Amino acid sequence: MTPEALWAWIADCAAPPLVMGVLNVTPDSFSDGGAFLDAAAAVARGMEMLSEGADLVDIGGESTRPGSKPVDAAEQIRRTQSVIAALVRATGCAVSIDTTLAEVAEAALAAGACVVNDISAGRADAGLLKLVARRRAGLCLMHMQGTPATMQQQPTYVDVVAEVGQFLSERRAAALAAGVDPARILLDPGIGFGKTLEHNLSLLHSLRDLTGLGSPLMVGASRKSFIGRILDQPDPGQRVHGSVAAALWSVTNGARVLRVHDVRATVEALRVWRALGGEPAMA
Ligand code: HH2
């Protein structure tokens, strides 16, 4: 999908949900770490995901798995910028940059990315929301309790769905106050980011409650450890079927964008879901 078509498509609830393919240019991501650290391999994987039906590609140069350490801006740029430029040049597709740092986002937008996917929802770097506004880029605001280094130590909520909803509302308001285009914002409950198995299940169960916050929802459940817990499957690469089940549940309950590693499996499942009359049930 082209960057120009992206936001009108997402806003049109009669149109099929979008699939965002995950491309981690990192040595240590939880499921594909090291596989695409080489730029040529990363570009090839991006092209492969597009040929499998991905609508956009999310490129990241920093793992945010539980316990991970921050990667500085220069290294994130070194890992991602040439991959973004090559992929956009070859395909013209929409690309998002998965980063919390304005400097990395700026380099990615210069290379042709059109969305900034910030797991800190604009809290990690004061300049990020203003940059997105200035460049009229798209923005994904994700919920996370704590930081990747510590987030799984003891996540605590009184009412996880209400608290995530409140957080996303506040961060959306902050983005609007910074001048971000309201028609180019996605909200994401942040599956696995400072959440136990029960928290993740509650959020997915009540996803519909988060569809009324003023922006479309994105969900990234793919290969995450809650699926491993349910299936007793420690290998993230063996969580494909469970991930597809979570994806179908998510679109049925209002998600407009799915962030996934297994593009082909997800796209095929969505096609059957659509053929059967699958539609999002909004709040
Ligand atoms: N999950 C991951 C990274 N970025 N961004 C959004 N908006 N939503 C998510 O659920 C999300 C995200 C973690 O997955 P992955 O990129 O595969 O792993 P790692 O952080 O280890 O690179």
Coordinates of C-alpha atoms and ligand atoms in Angstrom, one line a residue:
M1 CA 0.0 0.0 0.0
T2 CA 1.2 3.5 -0.8
P3 CA 1.7 6.0 2.0
E4 CA -1.0 8.2 0.4
A5 CA -3.6 5.4 0.5
L6 CA -2.8 4.2 4.0
W7 CA -4.9 6.4 6.3
A8 CA -8.1 6.6 4.2
W9 CA -8.0 2.8 4.1
I10 CA -7.5 2.4 7.9
A11 CA -10.4 4.8 8.5
D12 CA -12.7 2.9 6.2
C13 CA -14.1 0.2 8.5
A14 CA -15.7 -1.5 5.4
A15 CA -12.2 -2.1 4.0
P16 CA -10.2 -5.2 5.1
P17 CA -7.9 -4.8 8.1
L18 CA -4.3 -4.0 7.3
V19 CA -1.3 -6.3 7.9
M20 CA 1.9 -4.8 9.1
G21 CA 4.9 -7.1 8.6
V22 CA 7.6 -7.0 11.3
L23 CA 11.2 -6.6 10.2
N24 CA 13.7 -6.4 13.0
V25 CA 17.2 -5.3 11.9
T26 CA 18.7 -6.4 15.3
P27 CA 20.9 -9.1 16.7
D28 CA 18.6 -9.9 19.6
S29 CA 14.9 -9.6 18.9
F30 CA 12.8 -12.2 20.6
S31 CA 11.7 -14.1 17.5
D32 CA 13.8 -13.0 14.5
G33 CA 16.9 -11.6 16.2
G34 CA 20.0 -11.9 14.0
A35 CA 18.1 -13.2 11.0
F36 CA 17.9 -9.8 9.2
L37 CA 20.9 -7.9 10.6
D38 CA 22.5 -7.9 7.2
A39 CA 20.9 -5.1 5.1
A40 CA 20.5 -7.2 2.0
A41 CA 18.8 -10.0 3.9
A42 CA 16.5 -7.4 5.6
V43 CA 15.5 -5.8 2.3
A44 CA 14.8 -9.3 0.8
R45 CA 12.6 -10.2 3.8
G46 CA 10.7 -6.9 3.4
M47 CA 10.1 -7.7 -0.2
E48 CA 9.0 -11.2 0.7
M49 CA 6.5 -9.9 3.2
L50 CA 5.1 -7.5 0.7
S51 CA 4.7 -10.3 -1.9
E52 CA 2.9 -12.3 0.8
G53 CA 0.3 -9.5 1.2
A54 CA 1.7 -7.2 3.9
D55 CA 0.3 -3.7 3.5
L56 CA 3.1 -2.0 5.3
V57 CA 6.4 -3.0 6.9
D58 CA 7.5 -2.0 10.4
I59 CA 11.3 -1.7 10.6
G60 CA 13.1 -1.6 13.9
G61 CA 16.8 -1.4 15.0
E62 CA 16.3 -2.0 18.7
S63 CA 14.8 -5.0 20.4
T64 CA 12.3 -4.2 23.2
R65 CA 11.9 -7.7 24.5
P66 CA 11.7 -8.0 28.3
G67 CA 15.1 -7.3 29.8
S68 CA 16.5 -5.7 26.7
K69 CA 18.9 -2.7 26.9
P70 CA 18.5 0.6 24.9
V71 CA 20.3 0.9 21.6
D72 CA 21.7 4.4 20.9
A73 CA 20.3 6.5 18.0
A74 CA 23.4 6.3 15.8
E75 CA 23.3 2.5 15.9
Q76 CA 19.6 2.3 15.3
I77 CA 20.1 4.6 12.3
R78 CA 23.0 2.6 11.0
R79 CA 20.9 -0.6 11.2
T80 CA 17.7 0.8 9.7
Q81 CA 18.2 3.8 7.4
S82 CA 19.6 2.0 4.3
V83 CA 17.1 -0.8 4.6
I84 CA 14.2 1.7 4.6
A85 CA 15.6 3.6 1.7
A86 CA 16.2 0.5 -0.4
L87 CA 12.7 -1.0 0.4
V88 CA 10.9 2.3 -0.4
R89 CA 12.9 2.9 -3.5
A90 CA 12.2 -0.6 -4.8
T91 CA 8.5 -0.8 -3.9
G92 CA 7.1 2.6 -3.0
C93 CA 5.4 0.8 0.0
A94 CA 4.4 2.4 3.3
V95 CA 7.1 1.8 6.0
S96 CA 7.0 2.6 9.7
I97 CA 10.0 3.0 11.9
D98 CA 9.8 1.3 15.3
T99 CA 11.7 3.7 17.6
T100 CA 11.2 5.9 20.7
L101 CA 13.9 8.4 19.6
A102 CA 13.2 11.5 17.5
E103 CA 16.7 11.4 15.9
V104 CA 16.0 7.9 14.6
A105 CA 12.5 8.8 13.4
E106 CA 13.9 11.8 11.6
A107 CA 16.4 9.7 9.7
A108 CA 13.8 7.1 8.9
L109 CA 11.3 9.7 7.6
A110 CA 14.2 11.2 5.4
A111 CA 14.8 7.7 4.0
G112 CA 11.1 7.4 3.0
A113 CA 9.2 6.0 6.1
C114 CA 5.8 7.5 6.6
V115 CA 4.8 6.3 10.1
V116 CA 6.5 6.5 13.5
N117 CA 5.7 3.5 15.8
D118 CA 6.6 4.6 19.3
I119 CA 6.3 2.0 22.0
S120 CA 6.7 4.8 24.6
A121 CA 3.8 6.8 23.1
G122 CA 5.9 10.0 23.0
R123 CA 7.2 9.8 26.6
A124 CA 10.8 8.7 25.9
D125 CA 11.8 11.7 23.8
A126 CA 10.2 15.1 24.1
G127 CA 11.0 15.9 20.5
L128 CA 9.2 12.9 18.9
L129 CA 5.6 14.1 18.8
K130 CA 6.7 17.6 17.4
L131 CA 8.7 15.9 14.7
V132 CA 5.8 13.7 13.6
A133 CA 3.6 16.8 13.5
R134 CA 6.1 18.9 11.5
R135 CA 6.6 16.1 9.0
R136 CA 2.9 15.3 8.8
A137 CA 3.8 11.6 9.4
G138 CA 1.6 8.9 10.9
L139 CA 2.0 7.8 14.5
C140 CA 1.4 4.7 16.5
L141 CA 1.0 5.3 20.3
M142 CA 1.5 2.1 22.3
H143 CA 0.8 1.4 26.0
M144 CA 3.6 0.1 28.1
Q145 CA 3.9 -0.1 31.9
G146 CA 7.6 0.5 32.9
T147 CA 10.4 0.1 30.4
P148 CA 11.6 -3.0 28.5
A149 CA 14.4 -3.5 31.0
T150 CA 12.0 -4.0 33.9
M151 CA 8.5 -4.2 32.6
Q152 CA 7.8 -7.9 33.2
Q153 CA 9.1 -7.9 36.8
Q154 CA 5.8 -7.2 38.5
P155 CA 3.2 -5.6 36.3
T156 CA 0.3 -4.3 38.4
Y157 CA -3.1 -2.9 37.5
V158 CA -6.4 -2.4 39.3
D159 CA -8.3 -2.5 36.0
V160 CA -6.0 -3.1 33.1
V161 CA -8.5 -2.3 30.4
A162 CA -9.6 1.0 31.9
E163 CA -6.0 2.0 32.7
V164 CA -4.7 1.2 29.2
G165 CA -7.7 3.1 27.8
Q166 CA -7.0 6.1 30.0
F167 CA -3.3 6.1 29.1
L168 CA -4.0 5.9 25.3
S169 CA -6.5 8.7 25.6
E170 CA -4.0 10.9 27.4
R171 CA -1.2 10.2 25.0
R172 CA -3.5 10.8 22.0
A173 CA -4.4 14.2 23.6
A174 CA -0.6 14.9 23.9
A175 CA 0.0 14.1 20.3
L176 CA -2.9 16.3 19.2
A177 CA -1.6 19.1 21.4
A178 CA 1.8 18.7 19.6
G179 CA 0.1 19.2 16.3
V180 CA -0.1 15.6 15.0
D181 CA -2.8 15.1 12.4
P182 CA -5.7 13.3 14.2
A183 CA -6.4 11.3 11.0
R184 CA -3.0 9.7 11.2
I185 CA -2.9 8.2 14.7
L186 CA -3.1 4.5 15.7
L187 CA -3.5 3.3 19.3
D188 CA -2.1 0.0 20.5
P189 CA -2.7 -1.7 23.9
G190 CA 0.9 -3.0 23.9
I191 CA 0.4 -6.7 24.3
G192 CA 3.3 -8.1 26.4
F193 CA 4.6 -4.7 27.5
G194 CA 4.4 -4.8 31.3
K195 CA 1.5 -7.3 31.3
T196 CA 1.0 -10.8 32.7
L197 CA -0.8 -13.5 30.8
E198 CA -4.1 -12.5 32.5
H199 CA -3.6 -8.8 31.6
N200 CA -3.0 -9.7 28.0
L201 CA -6.1 -11.9 27.9
S202 CA -8.2 -9.2 29.5
L203 CA -7.1 -6.6 27.0
L204 CA -7.8 -8.8 24.0
H205 CA -11.1 -10.0 25.5
S206 CA -12.2 -6.4 26.0
L207 CA -10.5 -4.9 22.9
R208 CA -13.8 -3.5 21.7
D209 CA -13.8 -1.2 24.8
L210 CA -10.7 0.5 23.3
T211 CA -12.3 1.2 19.9
G212 CA -14.0 4.3 21.1
L213 CA -10.9 6.4 21.9
G214 CA -11.0 8.4 18.7
S215 CA -8.3 6.6 16.7
P216 CA -8.1 3.2 15.1
L217 CA -6.5 0.3 16.9
M218 CA -3.4 -1.7 16.1
V219 CA -2.6 -5.0 17.8
G220 CA 0.7 -6.8 18.0
A221 CA 0.1 -10.2 19.6
S222 CA 2.3 -12.1 17.1
R223 CA 4.4 -14.9 18.6
K224 CA 4.3 -13.2 22.0
S225 CA 5.0 -15.1 25.2
F226 CA 1.4 -15.2 26.4
I227 CA 0.8 -17.4 23.3
G228 CA 3.8 -19.5 24.4
R229 CA 2.3 -19.8 27.9
I230 CA -1.1 -20.9 26.6
L231 CA 0.5 -23.5 24.2
D232 CA 3.4 -24.4 26.4
Q233 CA 5.6 -23.5 23.5
P234 CA 8.9 -21.8 24.3
D235 CA 10.0 -21.4 20.7
P236 CA 8.5 -18.1 19.2
G237 CA 8.8 -19.5 15.7
Q238 CA 6.4 -22.3 16.6
R239 CA 3.6 -20.0 17.8
V240 CA 2.3 -19.2 14.3
H241 CA -1.2 -20.9 14.6
G242 CA -1.8 -19.3 18.0
S243 CA -0.8 -15.9 16.6
V244 CA -3.2 -16.3 13.8
A245 CA -6.0 -17.1 16.3
A246 CA -5.2 -13.9 18.2
A247 CA -5.1 -11.9 15.0
L248 CA -8.6 -13.1 14.0
W249 CA -9.9 -12.4 17.4
S250 CA -8.4 -8.9 17.3
V251 CA -9.9 -8.0 13.9
T252 CA -13.3 -9.4 15.0
N253 CA -13.1 -7.1 18.0
G254 CA -12.2 -3.9 16.2
A255 CA -8.4 -3.9 15.3
R256 CA -7.8 -2.2 12.0
V257 CA -4.0 -3.0 11.8
L258 CA -2.3 -6.3 12.8
R259 CA 1.4 -6.2 13.5
V260 CA 2.7 -9.7 12.6
H261 CA 5.8 -11.8 11.8
D262 CA 3.9 -14.5 9.8
V263 CA 2.4 -12.4 7.0
R264 CA 1.3 -15.2 4.7
A265 CA -0.5 -17.2 7.4
T266 CA -2.2 -14.1 8.7
V267 CA -3.2 -12.8 5.2
E268 CA -4.7 -16.2 4.2
A269 CA -6.6 -16.5 7.5
L270 CA -8.0 -13.0 7.0
R271 CA -9.1 -13.8 3.4
V272 CA -11.1 -16.8 4.7
W273 CA -12.4 -14.7 7.6
R274 CA -13.6 -12.0 5.1
A275 CA -15.1 -14.6 2.8
L276 CA -17.2 -15.9 5.7
G277 CA -18.5 -12.4 6.3
G278 CA -16.0 -11.4 9.0
E279 CA -16.4 -7.9 10.1
P280 CA -15.1 -5.8 13.0
A281 CA -17.7 -5.4 15.8
M282 CA -17.1 -1.9 17.0
A283 CA -18.0 -0.5 20.5
Ligands
HH2_1 N1 5.8 -5.3 19.8 C1 7.1 -5.3 19.6 C2 7.8 -4.2 19.1 N2 7.2 -3.1 18.7 N3 5.2 -1.9 18.4 C3 3.8 -1.8 18.6 N4 3.2 -0.7 18.2 N5 3.1 -2.9 19.1 C4 3.7 -4.0 19.5 O1 3.0 -4.9 20.0 C5 5.1 -4.2 19.4 C6 5.8 -3.0 18.8 C7 7.9 -6.5 20.0 O2 8.0 -7.5 19.0 P1 9.3 -7.6 18.1 O3 9.6 -6.3 17.3 O4 9.1 -8.8 17.2 O5 10.4 -8.0 19.1 P2 11.7 -7.2 19.6 O6 11.2 -6.0 20.4 O7 12.4 -8.1 20.4 O8 12.5 -6.7 18.4

